[in-house]
Amino acid sequence: MRDRTWLAAGLCALVAATALSAVSRAAPRFTVKSTSVELPYDETAYPEGPGAEVMNANCASCHSASMVLLQPKLSREQWTGIVRKMRDVYRAPVADEDVPAIIDYLAKLSPR
Amino acid sequence: MDRFDAMMTAPLGRRQMLAGTAAMLAVPAGAQGLVDLRLPGGPSQRPLAGGFPGKGEMIVQRIHPPLLETPMEVFDSDVFTPNDRFFVRWHWSDFPTSVDAGAFRLAVRGRVRRPLSIGLAQLLRMPRVELAAVNQCSGNSRGLFEPRVPGAQWGHGAMGNARWTGVRLRDVLDQAGVLSDAVAVRFAGLDGATVEGAPRFEKALAIDHARDGEVMIAFAMNGEQLPLLNGFPIRLVVPGWYSTYWIKMLSDIEVLSAPDDRYWMAKAYRIPTTPGADIVPGTKDFPTVPIGRMVPRSFVTSLREGQAVPLRPTMPVGGIALGGDRSVARVELSADGGRSWQPTRLGPDHGRYSFRRWDAELPLAGPGPLTLMARCTNDAGEGQPMKAIWNPSGFMRGNVEAVSVEVRADA
C-alpha cells in the first residue's frame, strides 16, 4: 500500500514534469532584451626604452600592449614575419621608416 | 617580477585599466591578484580581474579587444560553465557595444531562392532545439606548446560548456531555399575589421555540415540571453568543432556555390594534414587544411599544480573531459607517468558534445611528489596521446596533461 502511494506520487510528479516541458516546447517564453555595455579600455603604454615611442604610435590602436608583452621569446625572424602580417594582412598603417625600430624593439623583448 | 609582469598586476577599474605608471605599482589591497599559467619560459603570470561587462573574475590575456580566460577552478564546480565565467575571444576591436534587439536582423543571402532578413522575434517563433556543447578555442593551451609559438598565450581555459538554445541552421536555410549548386555557407557577425581593407572575420562550413540539423543559431546560453562579449544576440553553435566557426553576433549567412576562398578559411585557422596536426618544429611548406573537429581532452580540476595534499589511504581526484566530436567513453587516471591507468567514475551524461565529469579515488602509498594524468577515450576509440603535438599556430592540443601535487603527512 505504502509502495503504491509512493508510486502514485512519483507518477504525478512525472506527469507534471512532462506537462511542463510540453508547455515550454509549445509556447516557449524567451525574451531578448537590448544590450548596451561599456568596455574597459587599456591605457598601458609600451615600457620605456628605445623604440617605445614608435611602438605606442603604431601598435596601440588595434590591440593592447599586453598582446605583445605576453608573447614568449621570439626570434627577430619571427617578429619580422609578425610585423609583415600586421601590415600586409591586417592593414596596420605602419610607415616603412618605422618598421626597423619596431622590429628592433620586439627582438629585444626578453620575457621571463 | 619583471616590469612587464608588474604592468599586468594593476587592478582593473571600471573605466580605466592598467594605466601607465600607476600600473607599475605593486598590487594594491583588494586587487584580485595574479594567476600563474605555468607557461614554459614565460611570461606566465596574468591578472585575475573583473570589470568586463557580464563577466566575473577572469584571467585577463588582453583588454583590447578582449581575450579573457576561464580559471581552471570554475570547471571543478560544474560541467556547465557559468555565463559570467565563460571565456571571451574577439579578433577585431570593432564590434558594437550596443545591440538593439528590435532592430537586429540576420541576413540570409547568396545561392538561395528567397533572400531573408530575419528579426529576433521571428527566430524566437521557430521550432527550438537545445544542446549541451563545448566551445573551445582552436588555440586553447597554445601557451604550453614547445617550442613556443606566437599568438594568444592561453592556458587551458579558452573553453567552456553551455546548454545552447536556438533554432536549427537547417530550418533557416530551408526557409530561404538553398539552390542546388550550393557547396558552402559563409558566416559573419556584426564585428568589422578595425582597419579599412583588412579582412572581416568570416568562416564557412560545407553545405552538408551546415544542414546537418545540429548546427544551431543560438539565442540562449545556459537559459539566458548571451552576454554581449559571447556574441549577443545570436551566435552560431557548431557542436564538436572548434570555436572559430561559432560566429558571434551572427548577422550574415551567405550560401556559396564555391568553397570560401577568403582569408579566414584560405589562410588562417589551418592545420597540417598530418595525423593529429603534428609536424616537426621548423618544418616549412607543409600542406594544410582548415581546422575542424575537436579531439578528446581531459583535465584534473580538483587539484592545482603544486598543491599540498594530506596523506590518507586514498585521495579523491576529479575533473572534466570532452570527447571531441564524439561521446566520452571512459576517462582513466595514472599516478605513475602513464605506466598504469585506473578507471574513473563518469558523472551524468549531458550528450556527446558536453563536458563530462569524472571522479576517482587514488590509493596513496606514502608522502612525496605525485604526478597525476587523466586520459579520455571517446566512443570511436580515439584517445589522447602522451606526447604533445606541435604546429606553428599552436592549434589542437590534446595530449595527456599532467598535474603535480605534494603528498604530505602534515598537510
Short mmCIF file of C-alpha atoms in Angstrom, two decimals:
data_model
loop_
_atom_site.label_atom_id
_atom_site.label_comp_id
_atom_site.label_asym_id
_atom_site.label_seq_id
_atom_site.Cartn_x
_atom_site.Cartn_y
_atom_site.Cartn_z
CA MET A 1 0.00 0.00 0.00
CA ARG A 2 2.71 2.31 1.03
CA ASP A 3 4.69 1.49 -2.10
CA ARG A 4 1.67 2.27 -4.24
CA THR A 5 1.27 5.67 -2.61
CA TRP A 6 4.87 6.48 -3.39
CA LEU A 7 4.41 5.23 -6.91
CA ALA A 8 1.32 7.39 -7.37
CA ALA A 9 3.14 10.44 -6.05
CA GLY A 10 6.04 9.69 -8.37
CA LEU A 11 3.72 9.34 -11.34
CA CYS A 12 2.03 12.65 -10.53
CA ALA A 13 5.40 14.34 -10.41
CA LEU A 14 6.37 12.72 -13.69
CA VAL A 15 3.13 13.83 -15.36
CA ALA A 16 3.60 17.36 -14.03
CA ALA A 17 7.17 17.45 -15.30
CA THR A 18 6.13 16.15 -18.71
CA ALA A 19 3.33 18.69 -18.92
CA LEU A 20 5.71 21.50 -18.03
CA SER A 21 8.23 20.52 -20.66
CA ALA A 22 5.46 20.17 -23.24
CA VAL A 23 4.23 23.67 -22.38
CA SER A 24 7.72 25.06 -22.69
CA ARG A 25 8.03 23.47 -26.12
CA ALA A 26 4.66 24.61 -27.36
CA ALA A 27 4.78 28.19 -26.12
CA PRO A 28 8.36 28.89 -25.18
CA ARG A 29 8.67 32.18 -23.42
CA PHE A 30 12.01 33.71 -24.02
CA THR A 31 12.57 37.38 -24.47
CA VAL A 32 15.72 39.01 -25.70
CA LYS A 33 16.45 42.41 -24.23
CA SER A 34 18.55 45.05 -25.96
CA THR A 35 22.01 45.23 -24.50
CA SER A 36 24.43 48.06 -24.07
CA VAL A 37 27.76 47.72 -22.33
CA GLU A 38 30.80 49.77 -21.61
CA LEU A 39 34.12 48.11 -22.23
CA PRO A 40 37.15 48.83 -20.09
CA TYR A 41 39.91 50.42 -22.05
CA ASP A 42 43.58 49.96 -21.82
CA GLU A 43 45.96 52.85 -21.45
CA THR A 44 49.03 50.74 -20.84
CA ALA A 45 51.94 52.07 -22.82
CA TYR A 46 54.89 50.04 -24.04
CA PRO A 47 57.67 50.08 -21.45
CA GLU A 48 60.03 52.98 -21.94
CA GLY A 49 63.19 52.48 -23.87
CA PRO A 50 64.49 52.83 -27.40
CA GLY A 51 61.60 52.33 -29.78
CA ALA A 52 58.82 52.70 -27.19
CA GLU A 53 57.50 55.82 -28.87
CA VAL A 54 57.27 54.19 -32.22
CA MET A 55 55.53 51.17 -30.62
CA ASN A 56 53.00 53.42 -28.89
CA ALA A 57 52.37 55.31 -32.11
CA ASN A 58 51.96 52.22 -34.30
CA CYS A 59 50.91 49.26 -32.18
CA ALA A 60 48.40 50.54 -29.64
CA SER A 61 45.26 51.42 -31.58
CA CYS A 62 44.22 47.92 -32.70
CA HIS A 63 45.33 45.93 -29.66
CA SER A 64 46.60 46.22 -26.11
CA ALA A 65 50.33 46.22 -25.49
CA SER A 66 49.80 43.02 -23.49
CA MET A 67 49.32 41.14 -26.77
CA VAL A 68 52.99 41.86 -27.49
CA LEU A 69 54.36 41.83 -23.95
CA LEU A 70 52.89 38.41 -23.12
CA GLN A 71 54.44 36.68 -26.11
CA PRO A 72 57.19 34.16 -25.42
CA LYS A 73 60.73 34.85 -26.54
CA LEU A 74 60.53 35.06 -30.31
CA SER A 75 63.32 35.39 -32.83
CA ARG A 76 63.94 38.51 -34.93
CA GLU A 77 62.78 36.46 -37.91
CA GLN A 78 59.51 35.57 -36.18
CA TRP A 79 58.88 39.18 -35.16
CA THR A 80 59.67 40.34 -38.70
CA GLY A 81 57.04 37.92 -40.01
CA ILE A 82 54.50 39.14 -37.48
CA VAL A 83 55.08 42.81 -38.33
CA ARG A 84 54.77 41.96 -42.02
CA LYS A 85 51.46 40.17 -41.36
CA MET A 86 50.16 43.10 -39.30
CA ARG A 87 50.88 45.44 -42.23
CA ASP A 88 50.07 43.28 -45.23
CA VAL A 89 47.09 41.29 -43.95
CA TYR A 90 45.62 43.31 -41.11
CA ARG A 91 46.47 46.62 -42.82
CA ALA A 92 48.11 48.24 -39.83
CA PRO A 93 49.06 51.70 -41.09
CA VAL A 94 52.75 51.43 -40.22
CA ALA A 95 55.14 53.62 -42.19
CA ASP A 96 58.07 51.88 -43.88
CA GLU A 97 60.56 54.00 -41.94
CA ASP A 98 59.11 52.85 -38.60
CA VAL A 99 59.48 49.14 -39.33
CA PRO A 100 63.18 48.72 -38.37
CA ALA A 101 62.67 50.43 -35.00
CA ILE A 102 59.60 48.26 -34.28
CA ILE A 103 61.45 45.05 -35.10
CA ASP A 104 64.46 46.14 -33.01
CA TYR A 105 62.18 46.81 -30.04
CA LEU A 106 60.39 43.48 -30.37
CA ALA A 107 63.55 41.43 -30.88
CA LYS A 108 64.95 42.90 -27.65
CA LEU A 109 61.94 41.92 -25.53
CA SER A 110 63.04 39.33 -23.04
CA PRO A 111 60.07 37.71 -21.42
CA ARG A 112 60.75 35.97 -18.20
CA MET B 1 58.68 40.01 -11.14
CA ASP B 2 59.94 41.98 -14.12
CA ARG B 3 58.41 45.18 -15.35
CA PHE B 4 56.13 43.53 -17.88
CA ASP B 5 54.64 41.34 -15.21
CA ALA B 6 54.37 44.35 -12.93
CA MET B 7 52.38 46.15 -15.61
CA MET B 8 49.95 43.32 -15.69
CA THR B 9 49.22 43.33 -11.99
CA ALA B 10 47.17 46.51 -11.69
CA PRO B 11 43.55 46.03 -10.69
CA LEU B 12 41.04 46.74 -13.40
CA GLY B 13 38.81 49.73 -12.74
CA ARG B 14 35.50 50.41 -14.38
CA ARG B 15 36.73 52.82 -16.98
CA GLN B 16 40.44 52.88 -16.79
CA MET B 17 42.58 49.84 -16.68
CA LEU B 18 46.27 49.27 -16.39
CA ALA B 19 47.01 52.96 -16.80
CA GLY B 20 50.62 53.92 -17.45
CA THR B 21 52.88 54.50 -14.49
CA ALA B 22 50.20 53.82 -11.87
CA ALA B 23 50.24 50.24 -13.10
CA MET B 24 53.90 49.90 -12.21
CA LEU B 25 52.96 49.88 -8.51
CA ALA B 26 52.54 46.66 -6.61
CA VAL B 27 49.12 45.01 -6.38
CA PRO B 28 47.04 47.13 -4.00
CA ALA B 29 44.98 45.54 -1.23
CA GLY B 30 41.71 44.23 -2.61
CA ALA B 31 43.06 43.54 -6.08
CA GLN B 32 42.10 40.13 -7.29
CA GLY B 33 45.68 39.12 -7.84
CA LEU B 34 47.53 37.00 -10.29
CA VAL B 35 47.38 33.53 -11.70
CA ASP B 36 50.41 31.62 -12.91
CA LEU B 37 49.59 29.68 -16.09
CA ARG B 38 52.94 27.84 -15.90
CA LEU B 39 53.85 28.51 -19.48
CA PRO B 40 57.32 27.17 -20.26
CA GLY B 41 59.82 30.01 -20.48
CA GLY B 42 57.18 32.62 -19.51
CA PRO B 43 55.83 35.17 -19.27
CA SER B 44 53.45 33.15 -17.21
CA GLN B 45 51.60 35.44 -14.83
CA ARG B 46 48.28 37.03 -15.71
CA PRO B 47 45.97 39.34 -13.78
CA LEU B 48 42.74 37.90 -12.45
CA ALA B 49 40.15 40.60 -12.67
CA GLY B 50 36.53 41.60 -13.00
CA GLY B 51 35.46 44.79 -14.69
CA PHE B 52 34.31 43.37 -18.02
CA PRO B 53 30.57 43.60 -18.78
CA GLY B 54 28.67 40.46 -17.85
CA LYS B 55 31.83 38.84 -16.52
CA GLY B 56 33.07 37.89 -13.09
CA GLU B 57 36.67 37.23 -12.27
CA MET B 58 38.58 36.22 -15.40
CA ILE B 59 42.19 35.71 -16.44
CA VAL B 60 42.97 38.80 -18.48
CA GLN B 61 45.07 37.95 -21.52
CA ARG B 62 44.24 41.14 -23.37
CA ILE B 63 41.90 44.04 -22.62
CA HIS B 64 41.55 45.43 -26.14
CA PRO B 65 39.97 43.65 -27.88
CA PRO B 66 39.17 41.30 -25.00
CA LEU B 67 40.81 37.91 -24.55
CA LEU B 68 39.51 36.53 -21.25
CA GLU B 69 40.32 33.07 -19.97
CA THR B 70 38.34 30.93 -17.53
CA PRO B 71 40.23 29.96 -14.35
CA MET B 72 40.51 26.16 -14.03
CA GLU B 73 38.69 26.01 -10.68
CA VAL B 74 35.50 27.13 -12.45
CA PHE B 75 35.49 23.80 -14.31
CA ASP B 76 35.61 21.95 -10.99
CA SER B 77 32.32 23.40 -9.73
CA ASP B 78 30.07 22.29 -12.58
CA VAL B 79 30.31 20.71 -16.02
CA PHE B 80 28.40 23.75 -17.27
CA THR B 81 30.45 26.93 -17.32
CA PRO B 82 28.56 29.92 -15.92
CA ASN B 83 27.98 32.67 -18.49
CA ASP B 84 29.84 35.19 -16.37
CA ARG B 85 32.94 32.99 -16.32
CA PHE B 86 32.80 31.83 -19.95
CA PHE B 87 35.91 32.66 -21.99
CA VAL B 88 35.94 35.57 -24.41
CA ARG B 89 37.85 35.97 -27.65
CA TRP B 90 37.49 38.77 -30.20
CA HIS B 91 39.68 39.17 -33.28
CA TRP B 92 38.84 42.79 -34.08
CA SER B 93 38.10 45.60 -31.65
CA ASP B 94 35.37 46.98 -33.88
CA PHE B 95 32.31 45.20 -32.52
CA PRO B 96 29.19 47.03 -31.29
CA THR B 97 28.82 47.64 -27.57
CA SER B 98 25.09 48.28 -28.06
CA VAL B 99 22.70 45.95 -29.84
CA ASP B 100 19.04 46.86 -30.30
CA ALA B 101 17.10 43.61 -30.09
CA GLY B 102 14.18 45.09 -32.08
CA ALA B 103 16.31 46.41 -34.93
CA PHE B 104 18.70 43.46 -35.23
CA ARG B 105 18.45 41.48 -38.47
CA LEU B 106 20.07 38.29 -39.68
CA ALA B 107 20.56 38.26 -43.45
CA VAL B 108 20.39 35.02 -45.42
CA ARG B 109 21.55 35.55 -48.98
CA GLY B 110 23.60 34.20 -51.85
CA ARG B 111 22.59 30.97 -53.56
CA VAL B 112 19.04 30.89 -52.16
CA ARG B 113 15.62 31.26 -53.74
CA ARG B 114 14.37 33.80 -51.21
CA PRO B 115 16.91 36.06 -49.51
CA LEU B 116 15.77 36.70 -45.94
CA SER B 117 16.17 39.40 -43.33
CA ILE B 118 15.15 37.75 -40.07
CA GLY B 119 14.37 39.57 -36.84
CA LEU B 120 14.86 38.10 -33.39
CA ALA B 121 11.11 37.85 -32.82
CA GLN B 122 10.84 35.66 -35.93
CA LEU B 123 13.69 33.44 -34.78
CA LEU B 124 12.03 33.04 -31.39
CA ARG B 125 8.87 31.76 -33.09
CA MET B 126 10.71 28.98 -34.93
CA PRO B 127 10.99 25.39 -33.63
CA ARG B 128 13.53 25.30 -30.87
CA VAL B 129 16.42 22.99 -30.11
CA GLU B 130 18.66 22.68 -27.11
CA LEU B 131 22.10 21.10 -26.93
CA ALA B 132 24.93 20.93 -24.43
CA ALA B 133 28.19 21.63 -26.22
CA VAL B 134 31.77 22.58 -25.50
CA ASN B 135 33.02 25.75 -27.12
CA GLN B 136 36.80 25.63 -27.31
CA CYS B 137 39.26 27.97 -28.99
CA SER B 138 41.42 26.34 -31.70
CA GLY B 139 44.42 27.71 -29.82
CA ASN B 140 43.37 26.63 -26.33
CA SER B 141 46.52 25.74 -24.34
CA ARG B 142 48.74 27.38 -27.00
CA GLY B 143 50.98 28.79 -24.28
CA LEU B 144 52.07 25.24 -23.47
CA PHE B 145 53.43 24.46 -26.94
CA GLU B 146 57.15 23.73 -27.02
CA PRO B 147 58.90 25.27 -28.82
CA ARG B 148 56.62 28.21 -28.03
CA VAL B 149 54.60 29.77 -30.83
CA PRO B 150 53.20 33.30 -31.24
CA GLY B 151 49.51 34.07 -30.73
CA ALA B 152 47.19 34.42 -27.75
CA GLN B 153 49.12 32.72 -24.95
CA TRP B 154 46.26 30.73 -23.43
CA GLY B 155 46.47 28.21 -20.63
CA HIS B 156 43.71 25.58 -20.65
CA GLY B 157 40.82 27.98 -20.02
CA ALA B 158 39.90 29.10 -23.54
CA MET B 159 36.98 26.67 -23.39
CA GLY B 160 33.58 26.35 -21.80
CA ASN B 161 30.49 24.19 -21.84
CA ALA B 162 26.94 25.51 -22.03
CA ARG B 163 23.39 24.49 -22.76
CA TRP B 164 22.68 26.29 -26.02
CA THR B 165 19.12 27.06 -27.05
CA GLY B 166 18.23 28.21 -30.51
CA VAL B 167 17.00 27.18 -33.91
CA ARG B 168 18.46 24.77 -36.42
CA LEU B 169 20.56 26.42 -39.07
CA ARG B 170 18.98 23.92 -41.46
CA ASP B 171 15.50 25.31 -40.76
CA VAL B 172 16.67 28.84 -41.50
CA LEU B 173 18.42 27.74 -44.70
CA ASP B 174 15.33 25.78 -45.76
CA GLN B 175 13.16 28.87 -45.32
CA ALA B 176 15.46 30.68 -47.72
CA GLY B 177 15.56 27.71 -50.08
CA VAL B 178 19.11 26.63 -50.81
CA LEU B 179 19.79 26.32 -54.55
CA SER B 180 21.13 23.06 -55.95
CA ASP B 181 24.57 24.50 -56.76
CA ALA B 182 25.28 25.44 -53.12
CA VAL B 183 28.52 23.94 -51.73
CA ALA B 184 29.30 26.06 -48.67
CA VAL B 185 27.80 28.59 -46.29
CA ARG B 186 29.76 31.59 -45.06
CA PHE B 187 29.01 33.30 -41.76
CA ALA B 188 29.90 36.73 -40.42
CA GLY B 189 28.87 38.83 -37.44
CA LEU B 190 28.47 42.47 -36.52
CA ASP B 191 32.19 42.81 -35.83
CA GLY B 192 34.00 44.62 -38.60
CA ALA B 193 37.68 44.94 -39.39
CA THR B 194 39.26 47.72 -37.36
CA VAL B 195 41.29 48.93 -40.32
CA GLU B 196 39.80 49.58 -43.73
CA GLY B 197 40.79 46.94 -46.24
CA ALA B 198 41.58 44.32 -43.60
CA PRO B 199 39.65 41.04 -43.77
CA ARG B 200 36.41 40.99 -41.82
CA PHE B 201 36.17 37.87 -39.65
CA GLU B 202 34.19 35.23 -41.55
CA LYS B 203 34.12 31.44 -41.52
CA ALA B 204 32.43 28.84 -43.71
CA LEU B 205 31.04 25.33 -43.40
CA ALA B 206 30.36 22.83 -46.15
CA ILE B 207 26.68 22.83 -47.12
CA ASP B 208 26.04 19.32 -45.78
CA HIS B 209 27.57 20.25 -42.43
CA ALA B 210 25.52 23.45 -42.30
CA ARG B 211 22.38 21.43 -42.99
CA ASP B 212 23.11 18.52 -40.61
CA GLY B 213 20.37 19.58 -38.18
CA GLU B 214 22.82 20.00 -35.30
CA VAL B 215 24.48 23.28 -36.26
CA MET B 216 22.43 25.84 -34.43
CA ILE B 217 21.78 29.56 -34.28
CA ALA B 218 21.70 30.08 -30.51
CA PHE B 219 19.96 32.92 -28.71
CA ALA B 220 20.37 31.48 -25.23
CA MET B 221 23.26 30.11 -23.25
CA ASN B 222 22.53 28.28 -20.01
CA GLY B 223 18.95 29.56 -20.22
CA GLU B 224 19.83 33.24 -20.51
CA GLN B 225 20.45 35.56 -23.40
CA LEU B 226 24.08 35.62 -24.48
CA PRO B 227 26.42 38.05 -22.75
CA LEU B 228 27.41 40.68 -25.29
CA LEU B 229 31.02 39.53 -25.07
CA ASN B 230 29.94 35.99 -26.02
CA GLY B 231 28.07 37.14 -29.11
CA PHE B 232 24.74 38.75 -28.20
CA PRO B 233 22.13 38.47 -29.62
CA ILE B 234 22.83 35.25 -31.55
CA ARG B 235 25.81 33.07 -32.34
CA LEU B 236 26.47 30.00 -34.39
CA VAL B 237 26.92 26.75 -32.45
CA VAL B 238 28.90 24.11 -34.33
CA PRO B 239 28.88 21.10 -31.98
CA GLY B 240 32.14 19.19 -31.80
CA TRP B 241 34.04 21.80 -33.82
CA TYR B 242 36.42 24.47 -32.63
CA SER B 243 35.11 27.87 -31.62
CA THR B 244 36.49 29.66 -34.68
CA TYR B 245 33.33 28.55 -36.51
CA TRP B 246 30.96 29.67 -33.74
CA ILE B 247 30.48 33.14 -35.22
CA LYS B 248 29.40 35.66 -32.60
CA MET B 249 26.78 38.40 -33.20
CA LEU B 250 25.83 36.36 -36.26
CA SER B 251 24.31 38.77 -38.79
CA ASP B 252 25.16 37.43 -42.22
CA ILE B 253 24.70 33.99 -43.76
CA GLU B 254 25.79 33.68 -47.37
CA VAL B 255 25.23 30.48 -49.34
CA LEU B 256 28.10 29.95 -51.78
CA SER B 257 28.43 27.97 -55.00
CA ALA B 258 32.19 27.52 -54.45
CA PRO B 259 34.31 26.89 -51.37
CA ASP B 260 35.07 30.02 -49.34
CA ASP B 261 38.44 31.30 -50.55
CA ARG B 262 38.68 34.35 -48.31
CA TYR B 263 41.41 34.93 -45.75
CA TRP B 264 39.97 33.27 -42.62
CA MET B 265 39.37 29.98 -44.42
CA ALA B 266 42.09 30.03 -47.07
CA LYS B 267 44.99 31.40 -45.00
CA ALA B 268 44.15 31.42 -41.29
CA TYR B 269 42.99 28.72 -38.85
CA ARG B 270 44.66 25.96 -40.88
CA ILE B 271 46.35 22.85 -39.56
CA PRO B 272 48.88 20.43 -41.05
CA THR B 273 47.30 17.47 -42.84
CA THR B 274 49.47 15.07 -40.80
CA PRO B 275 47.81 12.83 -38.17
CA GLY B 276 46.98 14.87 -35.07
CA ALA B 277 48.05 18.07 -36.88
CA ASP B 278 51.55 17.26 -35.67
CA ILE B 279 54.70 18.31 -37.50
CA VAL B 280 58.37 18.60 -36.63
CA PRO B 281 59.11 22.12 -35.33
CA GLY B 282 60.61 24.25 -38.04
CA THR B 283 59.09 22.29 -40.97
CA LYS B 284 58.40 24.64 -43.86
CA ASP B 285 55.87 24.42 -46.68
CA PHE B 286 53.66 21.64 -45.38
CA PRO B 287 50.14 21.06 -46.76
CA THR B 288 47.29 22.39 -44.63
CA VAL B 289 43.53 22.13 -44.29
CA PRO B 290 41.07 24.29 -42.35
CA ILE B 291 40.82 23.24 -38.70
CA GLY B 292 37.61 21.36 -37.96
CA ARG B 293 36.56 18.81 -35.36
CA MET B 294 37.89 18.79 -31.83
CA VAL B 295 39.89 15.96 -30.26
CA PRO B 296 39.40 14.26 -26.87
CA ARG B 297 40.79 16.07 -23.84
CA SER B 298 40.65 15.64 -20.09
CA PHE B 299 41.76 17.69 -17.14
CA VAL B 300 42.24 17.25 -13.43
CA THR B 301 40.30 20.17 -11.94
CA SER B 302 40.08 19.20 -8.27
CA LEU B 303 43.79 19.79 -7.63
CA ARG B 304 46.08 22.65 -8.50
CA GLU B 305 49.65 22.32 -9.68
CA GLY B 306 51.95 22.30 -6.65
CA GLN B 307 49.15 21.80 -4.13
CA ALA B 308 49.94 20.04 -0.85
CA VAL B 309 47.54 17.17 -0.15
CA PRO B 310 47.21 15.22 3.08
CA LEU B 311 48.46 11.64 3.28
CA ARG B 312 45.41 9.39 3.55
CA PRO B 313 44.76 5.83 2.35
CA THR B 314 43.16 7.32 -0.78
CA MET B 315 42.87 10.74 -2.33
CA PRO B 316 39.83 11.97 -4.28
CA VAL B 317 40.73 13.20 -7.76
CA GLY B 318 38.23 14.64 -10.20
CA GLY B 319 37.94 16.61 -13.35
CA ILE B 320 36.27 17.07 -16.68
CA ALA B 321 36.62 15.52 -20.12
CA LEU B 322 35.36 16.08 -23.61
CA GLY B 323 35.27 13.51 -26.37
CA GLY B 324 35.94 15.97 -29.20
CA ASP B 325 33.09 15.40 -31.62
CA ARG B 326 32.09 12.09 -30.01
CA SER B 327 30.89 10.97 -26.58
CA VAL B 328 33.30 10.40 -23.75
CA ALA B 329 33.52 6.60 -23.41
CA ARG B 330 35.95 6.50 -20.49
CA VAL B 331 38.45 8.51 -18.51
CA GLU B 332 41.42 6.87 -16.83
CA LEU B 333 43.82 8.15 -14.26
CA SER B 334 47.54 7.47 -13.87
CA ALA B 335 49.82 8.35 -10.99
CA ASP B 336 52.95 6.66 -12.38
CA GLY B 337 53.72 8.64 -15.52
CA GLY B 338 51.31 6.66 -17.68
CA ARG B 339 52.62 3.15 -16.98
CA SER B 340 49.37 2.07 -15.39
CA TRP B 341 45.88 3.51 -15.57
CA GLN B 342 42.91 3.11 -13.28
CA PRO B 343 39.30 3.63 -14.34
CA THR B 344 37.28 6.60 -13.12
CA ARG B 345 33.55 7.04 -12.48
CA LEU B 346 31.82 9.16 -15.08
CA GLY B 347 29.24 11.73 -13.98
CA PRO B 348 25.87 12.38 -15.67
CA ASP B 349 25.86 12.22 -19.46
CA HIS B 350 24.69 15.53 -20.97
CA GLY B 351 25.23 14.40 -24.54
CA ARG B 352 28.12 13.72 -26.82
CA TYR B 353 29.27 17.33 -27.17
CA SER B 354 29.24 18.22 -23.47
CA PHE B 355 31.91 18.15 -20.82
CA ARG B 356 31.60 15.04 -18.67
CA ARG B 357 32.60 14.94 -15.03
CA TRP B 358 34.87 12.15 -13.84
CA ASP B 359 35.96 11.18 -10.33
CA ALA B 360 38.23 8.59 -8.79
CA GLU B 361 39.80 7.56 -5.51
CA LEU B 362 43.52 7.23 -5.89
CA PRO B 363 45.35 4.95 -3.41
CA LEU B 364 48.28 6.77 -1.82
CA ALA B 365 51.45 4.83 -0.96
CA GLY B 366 53.18 7.45 1.12
CA PRO B 367 54.36 11.04 1.25
CA GLY B 368 56.21 12.68 -1.62
CA PRO B 369 55.64 14.24 -5.02
CA LEU B 370 52.88 12.75 -7.14
CA THR B 371 52.13 13.44 -10.78
CA LEU B 372 48.60 12.79 -11.95
CA MET B 373 47.49 12.29 -15.52
CA ALA B 374 43.99 11.89 -16.95
CA ARG B 375 43.25 10.26 -20.29
CA CYS B 376 39.95 10.39 -22.16
CA THR B 377 38.88 7.92 -24.82
CA ASN B 378 35.82 8.71 -26.94
CA ASP B 379 33.25 6.24 -28.22
CA ALA B 380 35.07 5.97 -31.54
CA GLY B 381 38.07 4.60 -29.64
CA GLU B 382 40.12 7.78 -30.08
CA GLY B 383 42.25 8.54 -27.06
CA GLN B 384 44.80 11.14 -26.04
CA PRO B 385 48.50 10.79 -26.97
CA MET B 386 51.10 11.06 -24.23
CA LYS B 387 53.31 13.23 -26.41
CA ALA B 388 52.33 16.81 -27.22
CA ILE B 389 51.83 17.68 -30.86
CA TRP B 390 53.42 20.73 -32.45
CA ASN B 391 52.34 23.05 -35.24
CA PRO B 392 53.29 26.69 -35.79
CA SER B 393 49.84 28.06 -34.99
CA GLY B 394 49.53 26.25 -31.67
CA PHE B 395 46.22 24.62 -32.62
CA MET B 396 44.51 21.42 -31.48
CA ARG B 397 46.47 20.48 -28.39
CA GLY B 398 45.03 17.25 -27.00
CA ASN B 399 47.80 15.28 -25.30
CA VAL B 400 47.55 13.86 -21.79
CA GLU B 401 48.14 16.71 -19.35
CA ALA B 402 49.91 16.32 -16.01
CA VAL B 403 49.32 17.92 -12.61
CA SER B 404 51.90 17.51 -9.85
CA VAL B 405 50.99 17.65 -6.19
CA GLU B 406 52.88 17.03 -2.96
CA VAL B 407 51.52 14.35 -0.61
CA ARG B 408 52.42 15.40 2.92
CA ALA B 409 51.92 13.64 6.20
CA ASP B 410 51.47 17.04 7.86
CA ALA B 411 49.27 18.71 5.22
#
